PDB file of C-alpha atoms and ligand atoms in Angstrom:
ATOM      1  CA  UNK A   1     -51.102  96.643 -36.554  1.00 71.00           C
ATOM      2  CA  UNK A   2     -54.383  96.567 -34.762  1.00 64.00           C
ATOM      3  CA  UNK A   3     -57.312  95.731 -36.555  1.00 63.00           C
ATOM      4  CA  UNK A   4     -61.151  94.873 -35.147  1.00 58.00           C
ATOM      5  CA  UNK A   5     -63.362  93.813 -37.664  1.00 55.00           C
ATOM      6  CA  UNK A   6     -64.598  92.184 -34.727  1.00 51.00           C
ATOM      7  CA  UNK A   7     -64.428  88.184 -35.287  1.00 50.00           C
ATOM      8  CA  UNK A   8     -68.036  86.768 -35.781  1.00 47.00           C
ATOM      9  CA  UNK A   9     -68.692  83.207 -34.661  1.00 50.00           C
ATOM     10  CA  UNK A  10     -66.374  80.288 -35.153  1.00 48.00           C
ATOM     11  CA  UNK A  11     -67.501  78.732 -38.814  1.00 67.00           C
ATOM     12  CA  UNK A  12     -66.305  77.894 -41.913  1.00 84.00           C
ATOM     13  CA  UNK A  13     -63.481  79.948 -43.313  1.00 94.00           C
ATOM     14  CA  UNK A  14     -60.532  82.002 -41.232  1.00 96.00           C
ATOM     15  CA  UNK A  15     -61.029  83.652 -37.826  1.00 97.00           C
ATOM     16  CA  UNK A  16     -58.642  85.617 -36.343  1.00 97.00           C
ATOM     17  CA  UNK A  17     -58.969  86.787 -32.831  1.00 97.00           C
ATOM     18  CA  UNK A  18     -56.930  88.968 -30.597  1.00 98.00           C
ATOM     19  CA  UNK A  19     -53.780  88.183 -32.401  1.00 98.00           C
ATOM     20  CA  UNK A  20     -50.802  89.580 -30.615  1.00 98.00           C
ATOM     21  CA  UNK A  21     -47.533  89.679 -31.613  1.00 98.00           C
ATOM     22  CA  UNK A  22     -44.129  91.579 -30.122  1.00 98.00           C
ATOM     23  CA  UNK A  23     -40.285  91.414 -30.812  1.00 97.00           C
ATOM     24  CA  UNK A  24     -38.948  92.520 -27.641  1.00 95.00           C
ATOM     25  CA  UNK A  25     -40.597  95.633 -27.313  1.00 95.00           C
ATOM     26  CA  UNK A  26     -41.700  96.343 -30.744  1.00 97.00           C
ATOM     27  CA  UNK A  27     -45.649  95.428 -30.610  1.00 97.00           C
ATOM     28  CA  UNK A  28     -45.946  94.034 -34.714  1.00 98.00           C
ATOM     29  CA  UNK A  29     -49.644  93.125 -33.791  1.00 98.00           C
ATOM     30  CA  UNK A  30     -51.754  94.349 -30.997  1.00 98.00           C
ATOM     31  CA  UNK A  31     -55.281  92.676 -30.620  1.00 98.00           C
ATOM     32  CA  UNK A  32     -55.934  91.744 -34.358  1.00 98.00           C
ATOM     33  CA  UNK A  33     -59.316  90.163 -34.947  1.00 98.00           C
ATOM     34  CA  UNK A  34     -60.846  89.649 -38.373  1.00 96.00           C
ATOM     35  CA  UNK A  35     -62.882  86.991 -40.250  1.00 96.00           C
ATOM     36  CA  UNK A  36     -63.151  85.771 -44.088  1.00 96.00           C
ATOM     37  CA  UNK A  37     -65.945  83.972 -44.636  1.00 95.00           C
ATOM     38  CA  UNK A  38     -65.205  80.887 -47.535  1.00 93.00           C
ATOM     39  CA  UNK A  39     -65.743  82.153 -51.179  1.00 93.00           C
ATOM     40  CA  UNK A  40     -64.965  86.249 -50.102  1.00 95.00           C
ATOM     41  CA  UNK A  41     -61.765  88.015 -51.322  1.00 95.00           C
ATOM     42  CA  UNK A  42     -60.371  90.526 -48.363  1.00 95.00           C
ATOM     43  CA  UNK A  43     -57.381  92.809 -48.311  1.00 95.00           C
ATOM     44  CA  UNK A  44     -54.716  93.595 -45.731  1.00 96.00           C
ATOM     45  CA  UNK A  45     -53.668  96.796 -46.326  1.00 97.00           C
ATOM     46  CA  UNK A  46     -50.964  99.446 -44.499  1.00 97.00           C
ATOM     47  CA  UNK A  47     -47.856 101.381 -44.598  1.00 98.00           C
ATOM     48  CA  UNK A  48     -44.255  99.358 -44.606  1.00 97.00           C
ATOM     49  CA  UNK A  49     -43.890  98.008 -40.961  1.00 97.00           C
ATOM     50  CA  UNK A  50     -47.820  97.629 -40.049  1.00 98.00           C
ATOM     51  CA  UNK A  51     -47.551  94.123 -39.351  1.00 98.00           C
ATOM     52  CA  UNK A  52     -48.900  92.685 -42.473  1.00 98.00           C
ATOM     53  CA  UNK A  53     -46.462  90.551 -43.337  1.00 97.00           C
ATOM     54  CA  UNK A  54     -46.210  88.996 -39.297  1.00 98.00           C
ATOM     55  CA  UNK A  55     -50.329  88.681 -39.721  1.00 98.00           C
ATOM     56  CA  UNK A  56     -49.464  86.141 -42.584  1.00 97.00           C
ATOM     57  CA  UNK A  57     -46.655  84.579 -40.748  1.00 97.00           C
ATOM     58  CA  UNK A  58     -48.692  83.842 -37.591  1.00 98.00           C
ATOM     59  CA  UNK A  59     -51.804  82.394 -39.781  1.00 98.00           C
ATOM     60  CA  UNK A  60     -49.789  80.051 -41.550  1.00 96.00           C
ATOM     61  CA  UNK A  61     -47.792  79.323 -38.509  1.00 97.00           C
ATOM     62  CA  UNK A  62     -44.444  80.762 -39.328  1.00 95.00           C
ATOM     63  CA  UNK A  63     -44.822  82.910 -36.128  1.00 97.00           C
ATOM     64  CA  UNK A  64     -46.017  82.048 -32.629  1.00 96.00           C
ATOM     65  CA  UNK A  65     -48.472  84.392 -31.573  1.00 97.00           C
ATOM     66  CA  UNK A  66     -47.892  85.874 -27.907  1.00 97.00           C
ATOM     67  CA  UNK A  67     -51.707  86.337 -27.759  1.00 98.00           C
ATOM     68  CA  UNK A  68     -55.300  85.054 -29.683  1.00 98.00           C
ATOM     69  CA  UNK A  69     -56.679  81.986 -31.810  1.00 97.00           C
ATOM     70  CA  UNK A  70     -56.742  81.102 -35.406  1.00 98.00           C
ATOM     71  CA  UNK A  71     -59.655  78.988 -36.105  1.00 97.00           C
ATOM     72  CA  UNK A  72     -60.144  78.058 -39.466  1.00 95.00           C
ATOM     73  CA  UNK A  73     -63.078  75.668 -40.894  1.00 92.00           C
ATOM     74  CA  UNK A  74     -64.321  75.734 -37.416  1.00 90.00           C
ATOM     75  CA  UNK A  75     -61.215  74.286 -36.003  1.00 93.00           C
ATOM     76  CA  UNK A  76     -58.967  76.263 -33.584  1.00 96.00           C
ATOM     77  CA  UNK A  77     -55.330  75.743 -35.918  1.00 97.00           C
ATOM     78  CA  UNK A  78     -53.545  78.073 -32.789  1.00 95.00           C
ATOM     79  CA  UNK A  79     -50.987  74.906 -32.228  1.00 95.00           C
ATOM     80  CA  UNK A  80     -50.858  73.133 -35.624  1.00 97.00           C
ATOM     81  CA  UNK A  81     -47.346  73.234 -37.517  1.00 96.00           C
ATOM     82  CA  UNK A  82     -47.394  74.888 -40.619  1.00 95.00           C
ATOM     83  CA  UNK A  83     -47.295  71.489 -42.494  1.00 92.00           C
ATOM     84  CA  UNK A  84     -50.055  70.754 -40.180  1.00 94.00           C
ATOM     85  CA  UNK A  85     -52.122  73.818 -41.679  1.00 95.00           C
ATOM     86  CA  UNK A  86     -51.314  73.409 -45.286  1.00 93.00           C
ATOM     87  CA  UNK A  87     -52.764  69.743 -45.074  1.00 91.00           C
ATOM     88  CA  UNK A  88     -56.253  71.179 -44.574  1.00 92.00           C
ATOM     89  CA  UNK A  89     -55.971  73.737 -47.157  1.00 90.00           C
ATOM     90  CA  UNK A  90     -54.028  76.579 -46.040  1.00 93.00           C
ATOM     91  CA  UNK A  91     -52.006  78.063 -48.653  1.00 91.00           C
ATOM     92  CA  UNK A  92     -49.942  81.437 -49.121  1.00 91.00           C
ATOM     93  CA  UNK A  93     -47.239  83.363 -51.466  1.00 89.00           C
ATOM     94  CA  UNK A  94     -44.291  85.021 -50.067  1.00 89.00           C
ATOM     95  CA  UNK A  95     -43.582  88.470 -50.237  1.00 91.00           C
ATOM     96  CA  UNK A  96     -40.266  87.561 -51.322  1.00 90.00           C
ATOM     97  CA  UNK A  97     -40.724  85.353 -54.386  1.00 87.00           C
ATOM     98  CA  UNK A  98     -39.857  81.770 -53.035  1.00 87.00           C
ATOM     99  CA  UNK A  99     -39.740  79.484 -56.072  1.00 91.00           C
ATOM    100  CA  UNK A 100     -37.460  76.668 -56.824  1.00 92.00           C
ATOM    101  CA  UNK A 101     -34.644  77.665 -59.604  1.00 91.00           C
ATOM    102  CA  UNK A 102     -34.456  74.788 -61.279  1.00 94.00           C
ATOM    103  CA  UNK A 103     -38.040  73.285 -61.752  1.00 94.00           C
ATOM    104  CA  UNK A 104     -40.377  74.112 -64.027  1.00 93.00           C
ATOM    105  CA  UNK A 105     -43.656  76.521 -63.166  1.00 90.00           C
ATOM    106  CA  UNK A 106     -45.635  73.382 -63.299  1.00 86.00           C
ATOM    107  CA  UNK A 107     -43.079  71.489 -60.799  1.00 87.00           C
ATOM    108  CA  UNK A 108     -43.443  74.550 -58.794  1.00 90.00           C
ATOM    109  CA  UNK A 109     -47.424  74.958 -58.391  1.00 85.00           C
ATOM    110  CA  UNK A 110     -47.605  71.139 -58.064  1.00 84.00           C
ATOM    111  CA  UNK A 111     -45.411  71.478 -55.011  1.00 84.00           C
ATOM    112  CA  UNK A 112     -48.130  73.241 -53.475  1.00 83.00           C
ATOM    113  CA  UNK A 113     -50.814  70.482 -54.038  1.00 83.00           C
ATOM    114  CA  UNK A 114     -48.319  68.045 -52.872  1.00 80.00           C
ATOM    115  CA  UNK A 115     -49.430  68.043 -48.908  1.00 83.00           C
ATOM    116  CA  UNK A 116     -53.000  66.954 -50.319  1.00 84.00           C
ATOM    117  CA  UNK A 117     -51.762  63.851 -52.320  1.00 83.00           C
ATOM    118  CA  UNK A 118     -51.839  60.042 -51.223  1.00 86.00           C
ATOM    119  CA  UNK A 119     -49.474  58.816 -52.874  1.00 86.00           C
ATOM    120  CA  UNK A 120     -46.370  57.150 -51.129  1.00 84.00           C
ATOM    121  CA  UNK A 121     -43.165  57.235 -51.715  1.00 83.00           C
ATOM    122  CA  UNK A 122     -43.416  53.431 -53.477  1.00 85.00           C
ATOM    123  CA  UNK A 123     -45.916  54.143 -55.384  1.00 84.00           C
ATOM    124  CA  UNK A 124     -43.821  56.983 -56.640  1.00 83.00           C
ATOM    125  CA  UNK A 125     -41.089  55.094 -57.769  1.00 87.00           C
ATOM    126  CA  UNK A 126     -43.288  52.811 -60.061  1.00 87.00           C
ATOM    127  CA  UNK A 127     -45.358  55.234 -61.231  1.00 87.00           C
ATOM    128  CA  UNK A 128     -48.249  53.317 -61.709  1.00 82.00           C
ATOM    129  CA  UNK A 129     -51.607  52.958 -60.002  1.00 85.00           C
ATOM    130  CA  UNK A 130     -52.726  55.706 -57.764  1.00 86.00           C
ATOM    131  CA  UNK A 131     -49.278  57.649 -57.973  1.00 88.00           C
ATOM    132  CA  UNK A 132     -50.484  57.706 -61.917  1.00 90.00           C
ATOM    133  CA  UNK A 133     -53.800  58.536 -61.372  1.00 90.00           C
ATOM    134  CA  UNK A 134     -53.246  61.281 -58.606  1.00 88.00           C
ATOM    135  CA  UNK A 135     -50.342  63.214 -61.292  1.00 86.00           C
ATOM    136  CA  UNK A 136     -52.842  63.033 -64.281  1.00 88.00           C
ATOM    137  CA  UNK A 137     -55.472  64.297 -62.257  1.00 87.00           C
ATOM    138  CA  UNK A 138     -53.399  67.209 -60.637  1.00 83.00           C
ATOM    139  CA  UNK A 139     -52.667  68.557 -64.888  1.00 82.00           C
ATOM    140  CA  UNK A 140     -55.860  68.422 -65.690  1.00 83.00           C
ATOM    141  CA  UNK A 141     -56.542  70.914 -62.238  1.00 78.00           C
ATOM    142  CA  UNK A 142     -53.415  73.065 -63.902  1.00 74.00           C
TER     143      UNK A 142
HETATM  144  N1  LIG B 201     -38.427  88.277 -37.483  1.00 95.92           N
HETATM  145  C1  LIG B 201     -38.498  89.540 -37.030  1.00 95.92           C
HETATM  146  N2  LIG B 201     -37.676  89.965 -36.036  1.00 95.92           N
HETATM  147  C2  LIG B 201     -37.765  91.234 -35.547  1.00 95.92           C
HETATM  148  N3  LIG B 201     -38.637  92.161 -35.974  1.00 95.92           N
HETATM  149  C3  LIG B 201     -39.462  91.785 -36.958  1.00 95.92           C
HETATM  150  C4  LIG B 201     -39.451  90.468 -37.540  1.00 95.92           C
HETATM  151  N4  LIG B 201     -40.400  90.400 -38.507  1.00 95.92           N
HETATM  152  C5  LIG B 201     -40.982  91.613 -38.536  1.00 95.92           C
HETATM  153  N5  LIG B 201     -40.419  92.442 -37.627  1.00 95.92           N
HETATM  154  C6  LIG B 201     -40.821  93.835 -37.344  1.00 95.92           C
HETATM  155  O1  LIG B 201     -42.244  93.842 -37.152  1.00 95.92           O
HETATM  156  C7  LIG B 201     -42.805  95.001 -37.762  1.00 95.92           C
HETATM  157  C8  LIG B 201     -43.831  94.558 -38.789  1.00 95.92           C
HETATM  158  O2  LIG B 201     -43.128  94.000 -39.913  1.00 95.92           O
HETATM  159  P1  LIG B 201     -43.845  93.315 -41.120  1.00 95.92           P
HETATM  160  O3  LIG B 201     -42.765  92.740 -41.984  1.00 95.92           O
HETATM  161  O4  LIG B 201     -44.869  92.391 -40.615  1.00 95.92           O
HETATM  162  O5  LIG B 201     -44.536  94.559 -41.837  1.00 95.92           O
HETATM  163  P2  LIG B 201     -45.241  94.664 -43.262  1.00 95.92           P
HETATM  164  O6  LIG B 201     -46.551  95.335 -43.007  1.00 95.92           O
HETATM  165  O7  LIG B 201     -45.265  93.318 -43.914  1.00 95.92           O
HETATM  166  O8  LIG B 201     -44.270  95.661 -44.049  1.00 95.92           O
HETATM  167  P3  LIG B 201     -43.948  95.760 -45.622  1.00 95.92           P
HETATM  168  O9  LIG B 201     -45.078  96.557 -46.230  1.00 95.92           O
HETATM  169  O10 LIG B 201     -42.658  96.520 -45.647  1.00 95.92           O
HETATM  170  O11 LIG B 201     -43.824  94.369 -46.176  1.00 95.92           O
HETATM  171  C9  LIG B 201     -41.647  95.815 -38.364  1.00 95.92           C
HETATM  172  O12 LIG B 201     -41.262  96.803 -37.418  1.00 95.92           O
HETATM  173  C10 LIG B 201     -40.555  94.765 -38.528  1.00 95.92           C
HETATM  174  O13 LIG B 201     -39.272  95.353 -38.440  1.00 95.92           O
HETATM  175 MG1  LIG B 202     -44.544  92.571 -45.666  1.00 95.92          MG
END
């Protein structure tokens, strides 16, 4: 994949710039640069094997770029961990549906709000206070 919507400035929202990317010799992304600004809906699109899903993979940190930043709210995200970039609001689906068998659809889309709760462990186990709070307040979001 190679794709230059050249990057604007660094600012709020993603900005991707000459993002490389190789398995041995097979270039998956050559010079990618691209920017969403916050609020705007934009589409990766190409054939099977373009790269798309690697492009995801390296923004959410799955794969180590060989080549280029990710900022994203300003901040250059290049070495966080992916736990690292889900904590300030990084989020994605798999292309391969990746749900828990087992939990309910509401256990499973509260996972994905669970990086951005404060509640501990202890509080948890009591369920009372802030751990009460927090869960009532995540429903009403759902
Ligand atoms: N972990 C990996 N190891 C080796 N090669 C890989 C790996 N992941 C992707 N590739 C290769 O990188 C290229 C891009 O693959 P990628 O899965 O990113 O494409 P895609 O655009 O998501 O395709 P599709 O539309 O089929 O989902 C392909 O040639 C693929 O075989
Ligand atoms: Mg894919």
């Amino acid at each position: 994949m190679a794709m230059s919507d050249q990057a604007s400035s660094p600012s709020a929202g993603l900005t991707v710039s000459h993002l490389s990317l190789a398995f041995g010799g097979l270039k998956a992304l050559s010079d990618v640069s691209f920017s969403v600004a916050p609020g705007s809906i934009t589409a990766v699109i190409g054939p099977n094997g373009a790269g798309k899903t690697s492009l995801f993979n390296c923004i959410s940190g799955f794969y180590r770029p060989s080549a280029g930043a990710i900022e994203f709210d300003g901040s250059d995200i290049s070495k966080f961990h992916p736990p690292a970039r889900a904590k300030i609001g990084l989020a994605r689906t798999f292309q391969n549906i990746a749900l828990f068998r087992g939990m309910t659809v509401l256990d499973n889309i509260k996972l994905g709000r669970h990086a951005h709760m404060r509640t501990n462990v202890f509080d948890a186990l009591w369920y009372f206070g802030r751990a009460r709070r927090e869960e009532l307040e995540l429903r009403s979001e759902i």
